Short mmCIF file of C-alpha atoms and ligand atoms in Angstrom, two decimals:
data_model
loop_
_atom_site.label_atom_id
_atom_site.label_comp_id
_atom_site.label_asym_id
_atom_site.label_seq_id
_atom_site.Cartn_x
_atom_site.Cartn_y
_atom_site.Cartn_z
CA UNK S 1 -78.67 -43.39 33.12
CA UNK S 2 -78.35 -45.85 30.22
CA UNK S 3 -78.15 -44.60 26.64
CA UNK S 4 -81.46 -44.58 24.77
CA UNK S 5 -81.61 -47.40 22.23
CA UNK S 6 -81.08 -46.06 18.71
CA UNK S 7 -84.22 -46.11 16.57
CA UNK S 8 -84.75 -49.07 14.30
CA UNK S 9 -83.91 -48.30 10.65
CA UNK S 10 -86.52 -49.92 8.46
CA UNK S 11 -86.73 -50.14 4.67
CA UNK S 12 -90.23 -50.57 3.24
CA UNK S 13 -90.10 -51.52 -0.45
CA UNK S 14 -93.46 -50.68 -2.03
CA UNK S 15 -94.00 -48.22 0.82
CA UNK S 16 -96.05 -45.77 -1.28
CA UNK S 17 -98.69 -48.40 -2.06
CA UNK S 18 -101.85 -49.29 -0.17
CA UNK S 19 -100.41 -51.62 2.50
CA UNK S 20 -96.95 -50.03 2.40
CA UNK S 21 -98.18 -46.55 3.31
CA UNK S 22 -100.06 -47.91 6.34
CA UNK S 23 -96.98 -49.86 7.36
CA UNK S 24 -94.72 -46.78 7.07
CA UNK S 25 -97.15 -44.78 9.20
CA UNK S 26 -97.30 -47.44 11.89
CA UNK S 27 -93.50 -47.89 11.99
CA UNK S 28 -92.98 -44.14 12.43
CA UNK S 29 -95.59 -44.09 15.20
CA UNK S 30 -93.59 -46.77 16.98
CA UNK S 31 -90.42 -44.64 16.83
CA UNK S 32 -88.67 -46.23 13.83
CA UNK S 33 -86.79 -44.44 11.05
CA UNK S 34 -88.36 -45.39 7.75
CA UNK S 35 -86.85 -45.47 4.27
CA UNK S 36 -89.73 -45.88 1.82
CA UNK S 37 -88.62 -47.19 -1.57
CA UNK S 38 -91.07 -47.20 -4.47
CA UNK S 39 -91.14 -46.87 -8.27
CA UNK S 40 -94.76 -45.55 -8.20
CA UNK S 41 -96.03 -48.22 -10.62
CA UNK S 42 -99.26 -48.60 -8.65
CA UNK S 43 -98.50 -46.52 -5.56
CA UNK S 44 -98.13 -42.75 -5.41
CA UNK S 45 -96.27 -40.12 -3.42
CA UNK S 46 -99.61 -38.71 -2.22
CA UNK S 47 -100.10 -41.85 -0.09
CA UNK S 48 -97.09 -40.90 2.02
CA UNK S 49 -97.19 -37.10 1.56
CA UNK S 50 -98.28 -36.48 5.18
CA UNK S 51 -95.29 -38.54 6.38
CA UNK S 52 -92.73 -36.39 4.51
CA UNK S 53 -92.85 -33.76 7.28
CA UNK S 54 -92.26 -36.35 9.98
CA UNK S 55 -88.79 -36.83 11.45
CA UNK S 56 -87.22 -40.09 10.44
CA UNK S 57 -89.12 -40.57 7.16
CA UNK S 58 -87.37 -40.66 3.77
CA UNK S 59 -88.92 -41.40 0.39
CA UNK S 60 -86.65 -42.76 -2.35
CA UNK S 61 -87.86 -43.35 -5.90
CA UNK S 62 -86.26 -46.61 -6.95
CA UNK S 63 -87.20 -49.77 -8.83
CA UNK S 64 -86.15 -52.83 -6.81
CA UNK S 65 -85.26 -54.70 -9.99
CA UNK S 66 -82.04 -52.64 -9.75
CA UNK S 67 -79.68 -53.27 -6.82
CA UNK S 68 -79.81 -50.79 -3.94
CA UNK S 69 -77.76 -49.74 -0.93
CA UNK S 70 -79.13 -48.66 2.43
CA UNK S 71 -78.03 -48.94 6.06
CA UNK S 72 -80.98 -50.72 7.64
CA UNK S 73 -81.91 -53.17 10.40
CA UNK S 74 -85.13 -54.50 8.87
CA UNK S 75 -86.51 -54.81 5.33
CA UNK S 76 -90.17 -55.33 4.37
CA UNK S 77 -90.67 -56.35 0.73
CA UNK S 78 -94.13 -55.20 -0.35
CA UNK S 79 -93.07 -54.04 -3.80
CA UNK S 80 -95.29 -55.66 -6.43
CA UNK S 81 -98.61 -54.72 -8.00
CA UNK S 82 -101.26 -56.73 -6.10
CA UNK S 83 -104.41 -56.23 -8.16
CA UNK S 84 -104.98 -58.76 -10.97
CA UNK S 85 -105.85 -55.80 -13.23
CA UNK S 86 -102.41 -54.28 -12.71
CA UNK S 87 -100.16 -57.33 -12.44
CA UNK S 88 -101.59 -58.71 -15.70
CA UNK S 89 -100.91 -55.48 -17.63
CA UNK S 90 -97.18 -56.25 -17.96
CA UNK S 91 -96.73 -59.84 -16.79
CA UNK S 92 -93.00 -60.01 -17.58
CA UNK S 93 -92.43 -56.95 -15.42
CA UNK S 94 -94.45 -58.60 -12.62
CA UNK S 95 -92.20 -61.68 -12.69
CA UNK S 96 -89.08 -59.49 -12.79
CA UNK S 97 -90.23 -57.46 -9.79
CA UNK S 98 -91.18 -60.57 -7.82
CA UNK S 99 -88.02 -62.54 -8.52
CA UNK S 100 -85.19 -60.12 -9.38
CA UNK S 101 -86.58 -57.53 -6.93
CA UNK S 102 -86.68 -60.07 -4.10
CA UNK S 103 -83.09 -61.14 -4.88
CA UNK S 104 -81.83 -57.56 -4.75
CA UNK S 105 -83.43 -57.07 -1.34
CA UNK S 106 -82.11 -60.42 -0.10
CA UNK S 107 -78.61 -59.40 -1.25
CA UNK S 108 -79.01 -56.14 0.66
CA UNK S 109 -80.06 -58.10 3.75
CA UNK S 110 -77.00 -60.34 3.32
CA UNK S 111 -74.69 -57.29 3.21
CA UNK S 112 -76.31 -55.49 6.15
CA UNK S 113 -77.41 -58.42 8.32
CA UNK S 114 -80.96 -57.00 8.32
CA UNK S 115 -84.02 -59.10 9.00
CA UNK S 116 -86.19 -59.35 5.91
CA UNK S 117 -89.91 -60.03 5.47
CA UNK S 118 -91.64 -61.02 2.25
CA UNK S 119 -95.24 -60.00 1.55
CA UNK S 120 -96.30 -63.28 -0.04
CA UNK S 121 -99.87 -64.14 -0.85
CA UNK S 122 -102.73 -66.59 -0.64
CA UNK S 123 -102.28 -66.88 -4.43
CA UNK S 124 -99.54 -69.37 -3.54
CA UNK S 125 -102.47 -71.79 -3.06
CA UNK S 126 -103.91 -71.06 -6.54
CA UNK S 127 -107.41 -72.47 -6.94
CA UNK S 128 -107.17 -74.51 -3.74
CA UNK S 129 -108.22 -78.14 -3.56
CA UNK S 130 -108.04 -77.94 0.26
CA UNK S 131 -110.27 -75.69 2.31
CA UNK S 132 -109.52 -73.75 4.47
CA UNK S 133 -105.90 -73.33 3.44
CA UNK S 134 -103.13 -74.34 5.83
CA UNK S 135 -99.49 -73.41 5.30
CA UNK S 136 -98.59 -77.07 4.71
CA UNK S 137 -100.77 -77.16 1.59
CA UNK S 138 -98.59 -76.79 -1.52
CA UNK S 139 -101.29 -75.31 -3.70
CA UNK S 140 -102.87 -75.73 -7.08
CA UNK S 141 -101.45 -73.05 -9.37
CA UNK S 142 -101.72 -73.06 -13.15
CA UNK S 143 -98.11 -72.24 -14.11
CA UNK S 144 -98.95 -70.95 -17.60
CA UNK S 145 -102.21 -69.08 -17.04
CA UNK S 146 -102.79 -65.31 -16.95
CA UNK S 147 -102.39 -65.15 -13.15
CA UNK S 148 -99.15 -67.15 -13.18
CA UNK S 149 -96.87 -64.09 -13.47
CA UNK S 150 -98.00 -63.12 -9.99
CA UNK S 151 -98.61 -66.54 -8.42
CA UNK S 152 -95.41 -68.17 -9.69
CA UNK S 153 -93.41 -64.97 -9.17
CA UNK S 154 -94.47 -64.99 -5.52
CA UNK S 155 -93.83 -68.73 -5.20
CA UNK S 156 -90.29 -68.28 -6.56
CA UNK S 157 -89.75 -65.38 -4.13
CA UNK S 158 -90.71 -67.70 -1.25
CA UNK S 159 -88.19 -70.24 -2.56
CA UNK S 160 -85.50 -67.54 -2.60
CA UNK S 161 -86.32 -66.48 0.96
CA UNK S 162 -85.91 -70.04 2.22
CA UNK S 163 -82.75 -70.64 0.17
CA UNK S 164 -81.12 -67.45 1.46
CA UNK S 165 -82.10 -68.51 4.97
CA UNK S 166 -80.51 -71.95 4.58
CA UNK S 167 -77.53 -70.91 2.45
CA UNK S 168 -76.66 -67.50 3.95
CA UNK S 169 -78.30 -67.85 7.39
CA UNK S 170 -80.42 -64.77 6.77
CA UNK S 171 -83.20 -64.00 9.23
CA UNK S 172 -86.13 -64.28 6.83
CA UNK S 173 -89.90 -64.13 7.35
CA UNK S 174 -92.65 -65.03 4.89
CA UNK S 175 -96.25 -63.80 5.36
CA UNK S 176 -98.99 -65.24 3.14
CA UNK S 177 -101.45 -62.36 3.00
CA UNK S 178 -105.12 -63.02 2.18
CA UNK S 179 -107.34 -60.36 0.57
CA UNK S 180 -106.85 -57.14 2.53
CA UNK S 181 -108.76 -53.89 2.05
CA UNK S 182 -109.13 -50.42 3.48
CA UNK S 183 -108.50 -46.72 2.93
CA UNK S 184 -105.83 -45.75 0.36
CA UNK S 185 -106.67 -48.45 -2.13
CA UNK S 186 -106.83 -46.75 -5.51
CA UNK S 187 -110.35 -46.05 -6.79
CA UNK S 188 -109.22 -47.67 -10.07
CA UNK S 189 -107.32 -50.47 -8.32
CA UNK S 190 -109.63 -53.10 -9.84
CA UNK S 191 -109.93 -55.29 -6.74
CA UNK S 192 -113.38 -56.25 -5.58
CA UNK S 193 -113.89 -54.09 -2.49
CA UNK S 194 -112.61 -50.86 -4.03
CA UNK S 195 -114.61 -51.55 -7.20
CA UNK S 196 -117.87 -52.27 -5.34
CA UNK S 197 -117.57 -49.34 -2.92
CA UNK S 198 -116.72 -46.82 -5.64
CA UNK S 199 -119.48 -48.16 -7.92
CA UNK S 200 -122.05 -48.05 -5.10
CA UNK S 201 -121.10 -44.52 -4.09
CA UNK S 202 -121.37 -43.36 -7.72
CA UNK S 203 -124.70 -45.11 -8.23
CA UNK S 204 -123.18 -47.31 -10.96
CA UNK S 205 -123.97 -51.03 -11.30
CA UNK S 206 -121.74 -53.31 -9.23
CA UNK S 207 -119.71 -55.56 -11.54
CA UNK S 208 -120.01 -59.19 -10.39
CA UNK S 209 -117.70 -61.59 -12.18
CA UNK S 210 -119.25 -65.01 -12.73
CA UNK S 211 -122.35 -65.76 -10.65
CA UNK S 212 -120.83 -64.23 -7.50
CA UNK S 213 -120.77 -67.58 -5.67
CA UNK S 214 -116.93 -67.60 -5.42
CA UNK S 215 -115.68 -66.74 -1.95
CA UNK S 216 -112.92 -64.67 -0.37
CA UNK S 217 -112.03 -63.80 3.22
CA UNK S 218 -111.45 -60.09 3.74
CA UNK S 219 -109.03 -58.65 6.30
CA UNK S 220 -109.02 -54.99 7.36
CA UNK S 221 -105.71 -53.22 6.78
CA UNK S 222 -104.95 -52.30 10.44
CA UNK S 223 -105.24 -55.95 11.49
CA UNK S 224 -102.93 -57.03 8.70
CA UNK S 225 -100.26 -54.43 9.52
CA UNK S 226 -100.33 -55.59 13.13
CA UNK S 227 -99.68 -59.15 11.92
CA UNK S 228 -96.74 -58.05 9.73
CA UNK S 229 -95.09 -56.26 12.67
CA UNK S 230 -95.55 -59.24 14.95
CA UNK S 231 -94.04 -61.52 12.34
CA UNK S 232 -91.03 -59.27 11.72
CA UNK S 233 -90.35 -59.12 15.46
CA UNK S 234 -90.92 -62.83 16.11
CA UNK S 235 -88.19 -65.25 17.21
CA UNK S 236 -85.22 -65.60 14.83
CA UNK S 237 -85.98 -69.25 14.17
CA UNK S 238 -89.57 -68.57 13.06
CA UNK S 239 -89.46 -67.96 9.29
CA UNK S 240 -93.04 -68.91 8.41
CA UNK S 241 -94.63 -69.14 5.96
CA UNK S 242 -97.59 -67.95 8.00
CA UNK S 243 -101.11 -67.12 6.83
CA UNK S 244 -102.31 -63.61 7.71
CA UNK S 245 -105.95 -63.02 6.91
CA UNK S 246 -109.44 -62.93 8.31
CA UNK S 247 -111.00 -66.41 8.48
CA UNK S 248 -114.53 -65.07 8.02
CA UNK S 249 -115.51 -66.07 4.47
CA UNK S 250 -118.05 -64.29 2.22
CA UNK S 251 -119.20 -64.90 -1.29
CA UNK S 252 -118.71 -62.07 -3.74
CA UNK S 253 -122.49 -61.81 -4.02
CA UNK S 254 -122.83 -61.41 -0.22
CA UNK S 255 -120.15 -58.73 -0.32
CA UNK S 256 -122.04 -56.83 -3.03
CA UNK S 257 -125.24 -56.93 -0.97
CA UNK S 258 -123.40 -55.71 2.14
CA UNK S 259 -121.78 -52.80 0.28
CA UNK S 260 -125.15 -51.76 -1.14
CA UNK S 261 -126.73 -51.95 2.33
CA UNK S 262 -123.97 -49.95 4.05
CA UNK S 263 -123.80 -47.24 1.39
CA UNK S 264 -127.60 -47.04 1.05
CA UNK S 265 -126.95 -47.10 -2.70
CA UNK S 266 -129.58 -47.77 -5.35
CA UNK S 267 -127.02 -49.48 -7.57
CA UNK S 268 -128.00 -52.67 -9.37
CA UNK S 269 -125.85 -55.75 -10.03
CA UNK S 270 -124.21 -56.36 -13.41
CA UNK S 271 -122.97 -59.90 -14.12
CA UNK S 272 -119.78 -60.17 -16.22
CA UNK S 273 -117.73 -63.22 -17.28
CA UNK S 274 -115.54 -64.83 -14.62
CA UNK S 275 -111.83 -64.19 -15.37
CA UNK S 276 -109.75 -67.26 -16.27
CA UNK S 277 -108.29 -69.19 -13.28
CA UNK S 278 -110.27 -67.10 -10.75
CA UNK S 279 -110.04 -69.17 -7.52
CA UNK S 280 -113.41 -70.58 -6.37
CA UNK S 281 -112.85 -70.47 -2.60
CA UNK S 282 -110.38 -68.93 -0.25
CA UNK S 283 -110.18 -68.89 3.55
CA UNK S 284 -107.08 -68.87 5.74
CA UNK S 285 -106.48 -71.29 8.56
CA UNK S 286 -104.76 -68.95 11.06
CA UNK S 287 -103.92 -71.51 13.75
CA UNK S 288 -100.19 -70.93 13.19
CA UNK S 289 -100.44 -67.11 13.41
CA UNK S 290 -102.45 -67.42 16.62
CA UNK S 291 -99.92 -69.79 18.19
CA UNK S 292 -96.65 -68.20 17.02
CA UNK S 293 -97.58 -64.52 16.88
CA UNK S 294 -100.56 -64.29 19.25
CA UNK S 295 -102.33 -62.66 16.29
CA UNK S 296 -105.89 -62.68 15.06
CA UNK S 297 -107.91 -60.04 13.22
CA UNK S 298 -110.31 -58.01 15.37
CA UNK S 299 -112.11 -55.80 12.81
CA UNK S 300 -115.48 -57.11 11.63
CA UNK S 301 -116.20 -56.79 7.90
CA UNK S 302 -119.01 -54.31 8.56
CA UNK S 303 -116.73 -51.98 10.57
CA UNK S 304 -113.90 -52.20 8.06
CA UNK S 305 -116.29 -51.57 5.17
CA UNK S 306 -117.73 -48.50 6.92
CA UNK S 307 -114.25 -46.97 7.29
CA UNK S 308 -113.43 -47.82 3.67
CA UNK S 309 -116.70 -46.30 2.46
CA UNK S 310 -115.96 -43.09 4.44
CA UNK S 311 -112.57 -42.90 2.74
CA UNK S 312 -113.87 -43.39 -0.80
CA UNK S 313 -116.73 -40.97 -0.17
CA UNK S 314 -114.03 -38.31 0.40
CA UNK S 315 -111.70 -39.18 -2.49
CA UNK S 316 -113.76 -40.82 -5.22
CA UNK S 317 -117.15 -39.15 -5.52
P1 LIG U 1 -100.15 -51.89 -4.16
O1 LIG U 1 -100.16 -52.13 -5.62
O2 LIG U 1 -100.97 -50.77 -3.60
O3 LIG U 1 -98.66 -51.65 -3.64
C1 LIG U 1 -97.52 -52.15 -4.26
C2 LIG U 1 -96.45 -51.05 -4.23
O4 LIG U 1 -95.24 -51.57 -4.80
C3 LIG U 1 -96.83 -49.82 -5.06
O5 LIG U 1 -96.55 -48.66 -4.34
C4 LIG U 1 -95.95 -49.94 -6.31
O6 LIG U 1 -95.69 -48.70 -6.91
C5 LIG U 1 -94.71 -50.61 -5.71
N1 LIG U 1 -93.90 -51.34 -6.69
C6 LIG U 1 -94.31 -52.23 -7.63
N2 LIG U 1 -93.26 -52.70 -8.33
C7 LIG U 1 -92.15 -52.12 -7.80
C8 LIG U 1 -90.77 -52.18 -8.10
N3 LIG U 1 -90.30 -52.97 -9.08
N4 LIG U 1 -89.91 -51.41 -7.37
C9 LIG U 1 -90.37 -50.60 -6.38
N5 LIG U 1 -91.67 -50.49 -6.06
C10 LIG U 1 -92.54 -51.25 -6.76
O7 LIG U 1 -100.55 -53.28 -3.48
P2 LIG U 1 -100.82 -53.65 -1.94
O8 LIG U 1 -102.18 -54.18 -1.83
O9 LIG U 1 -100.36 -52.55 -1.05
O10 LIG U 1 -99.83 -54.90 -1.79
C11 LIG U 1 -98.55 -54.77 -1.20
C12 LIG U 1 -97.86 -56.13 -1.20
O11 LIG U 1 -98.64 -57.07 -0.45
C13 LIG U 1 -97.68 -56.73 -2.59
O12 LIG U 1 -96.42 -57.35 -2.65
C14 LIG U 1 -98.77 -57.77 -2.68
O13 LIG U 1 -98.41 -58.83 -3.52
C15 LIG U 1 -98.90 -58.21 -1.23
N6 LIG U 1 -100.26 -58.72 -0.98
C16 LIG U 1 -101.30 -57.86 -0.86
C17 LIG U 1 -102.59 -58.37 -0.65
C18 LIG U 1 -103.78 -57.47 -0.49
O14 LIG U 1 -104.90 -58.00 -0.40
N7 LIG U 1 -103.67 -56.17 -0.40
C19 LIG U 1 -102.80 -59.76 -0.61
C20 LIG U 1 -101.69 -60.60 -0.77
C21 LIG U 1 -100.43 -60.06 -0.94
N1 LIG U 2 -114.53 -59.53 -8.56
C1 LIG U 2 -115.82 -59.19 -8.94
N2 LIG U 2 -116.02 -57.91 -9.40
C2 LIG U 2 -115.04 -56.97 -9.45
C3 LIG U 2 -113.73 -57.34 -9.04
C4 LIG U 2 -113.52 -58.63 -8.61
O1 LIG U 2 -116.75 -60.01 -8.91
O2 LIG U 2 -115.33 -55.83 -9.86
C5 LIG U 2 -114.30 -60.90 -8.04
C6 LIG U 2 -113.13 -61.63 -8.67
O3 LIG U 2 -113.54 -62.32 -9.83
C7 LIG U 2 -112.71 -62.56 -7.54
C8 LIG U 2 -113.04 -61.77 -6.28
O4 LIG U 2 -113.97 -60.77 -6.66
O5 LIG U 2 -113.50 -63.72 -7.56
C9 LIG U 2 -111.83 -61.11 -5.65
O6 LIG U 2 -111.16 -60.41 -6.67
P1 LIG U 2 -109.91 -59.46 -6.41
O7 LIG U 2 -109.41 -58.97 -7.72
O8 LIG U 2 -110.26 -58.45 -5.38
O9 LIG U 2 -108.81 -60.40 -5.69
P2 LIG U 2 -108.26 -61.87 -6.02
O10 LIG U 2 -108.97 -62.47 -7.17
O11 LIG U 2 -106.83 -61.64 -6.29
O12 LIG U 2 -108.53 -62.62 -4.76
#
């Protein structure tokens, strides 16, 4: 009888956040050993509390802007506040996390030989002049605006990933994630789906920024996590960047109507000013993800919203 392969040792930076906690759970389910690293800026230990009893799971409080040591085979870098509300609170810290944090993890990957995946973002495309967005599009980002700490921080992290790949032959992967939602977003996260669902469940007016005609494409968390795993385990010579998102586009106004319908809420709509540099349209072209990863999202917005509403009905009413 051959020896059983030893379990994969995986570091998830930002593992106590929304996406990170789902990723940790999925990796454990697949037999991996998971080291979750988080400074709890926007995540919390409660997100991974059920995992603490599970064999192979370790939680380490650490800020990735400081160097770290760990014996691992794979590294996922999800550490960074993702909601505009939170990343704009301390923009210098956001840049430091995106750039210095990414470098510390890339250095760790260089020392250990681990594969490393960066959770990049559709914000790379800024307010896009091309629609839908393909990976070859270089984007339209305002480098000095209030969203730049996040957008440019993430763009610089992509640069670092490709430079470490070329210069140090690291096995790097870059995922450009489009708006993703689901259970375990914070009720006060500030992003549109958590805001609308919580407001609808509480009978408060739904806050629409601008006239609600701007669009986004919303991906359910389970689909996204599946895409991240496929990317991490893809061929060594496939580095991306690759769009991961749901190509079904909705306006913010359509989303508000759908949330009101699904919750049966009597909430009204409240129009507020559009934040500066808020992108007008966003929809991923996922041709590359389909071809290279065999990936496409399978959860319809209505189904994903129902699961998200069930979650917030338990934790936020
Ligand atoms: P989140 O805010 O819930 O999670 C981020 C996690 O990173 C939190 O647990 C936070 O405490 C941790 N963190 C922040 N700074 C850190 C630091 N310096 N050191 C250690 N931990 C740190 O956000 P999310 O939606 O789960 O996003 C996860 C990642 O995916 C982010 O990098 C984000 O940019 C990227 N992303 C998410 C989306 C989305 O729609 N959810 C879209 C594009 C990109
Ligand atoms: N938005 C809104 N009301 C809210 C929160 C957000 O109308 O309570 C809008 C926001 O202006 C943007 C879209 O919804 O046009 C998505 O915003 P979110 O913060 O979720 O993500 P991002 O702007 O980063 O795509």
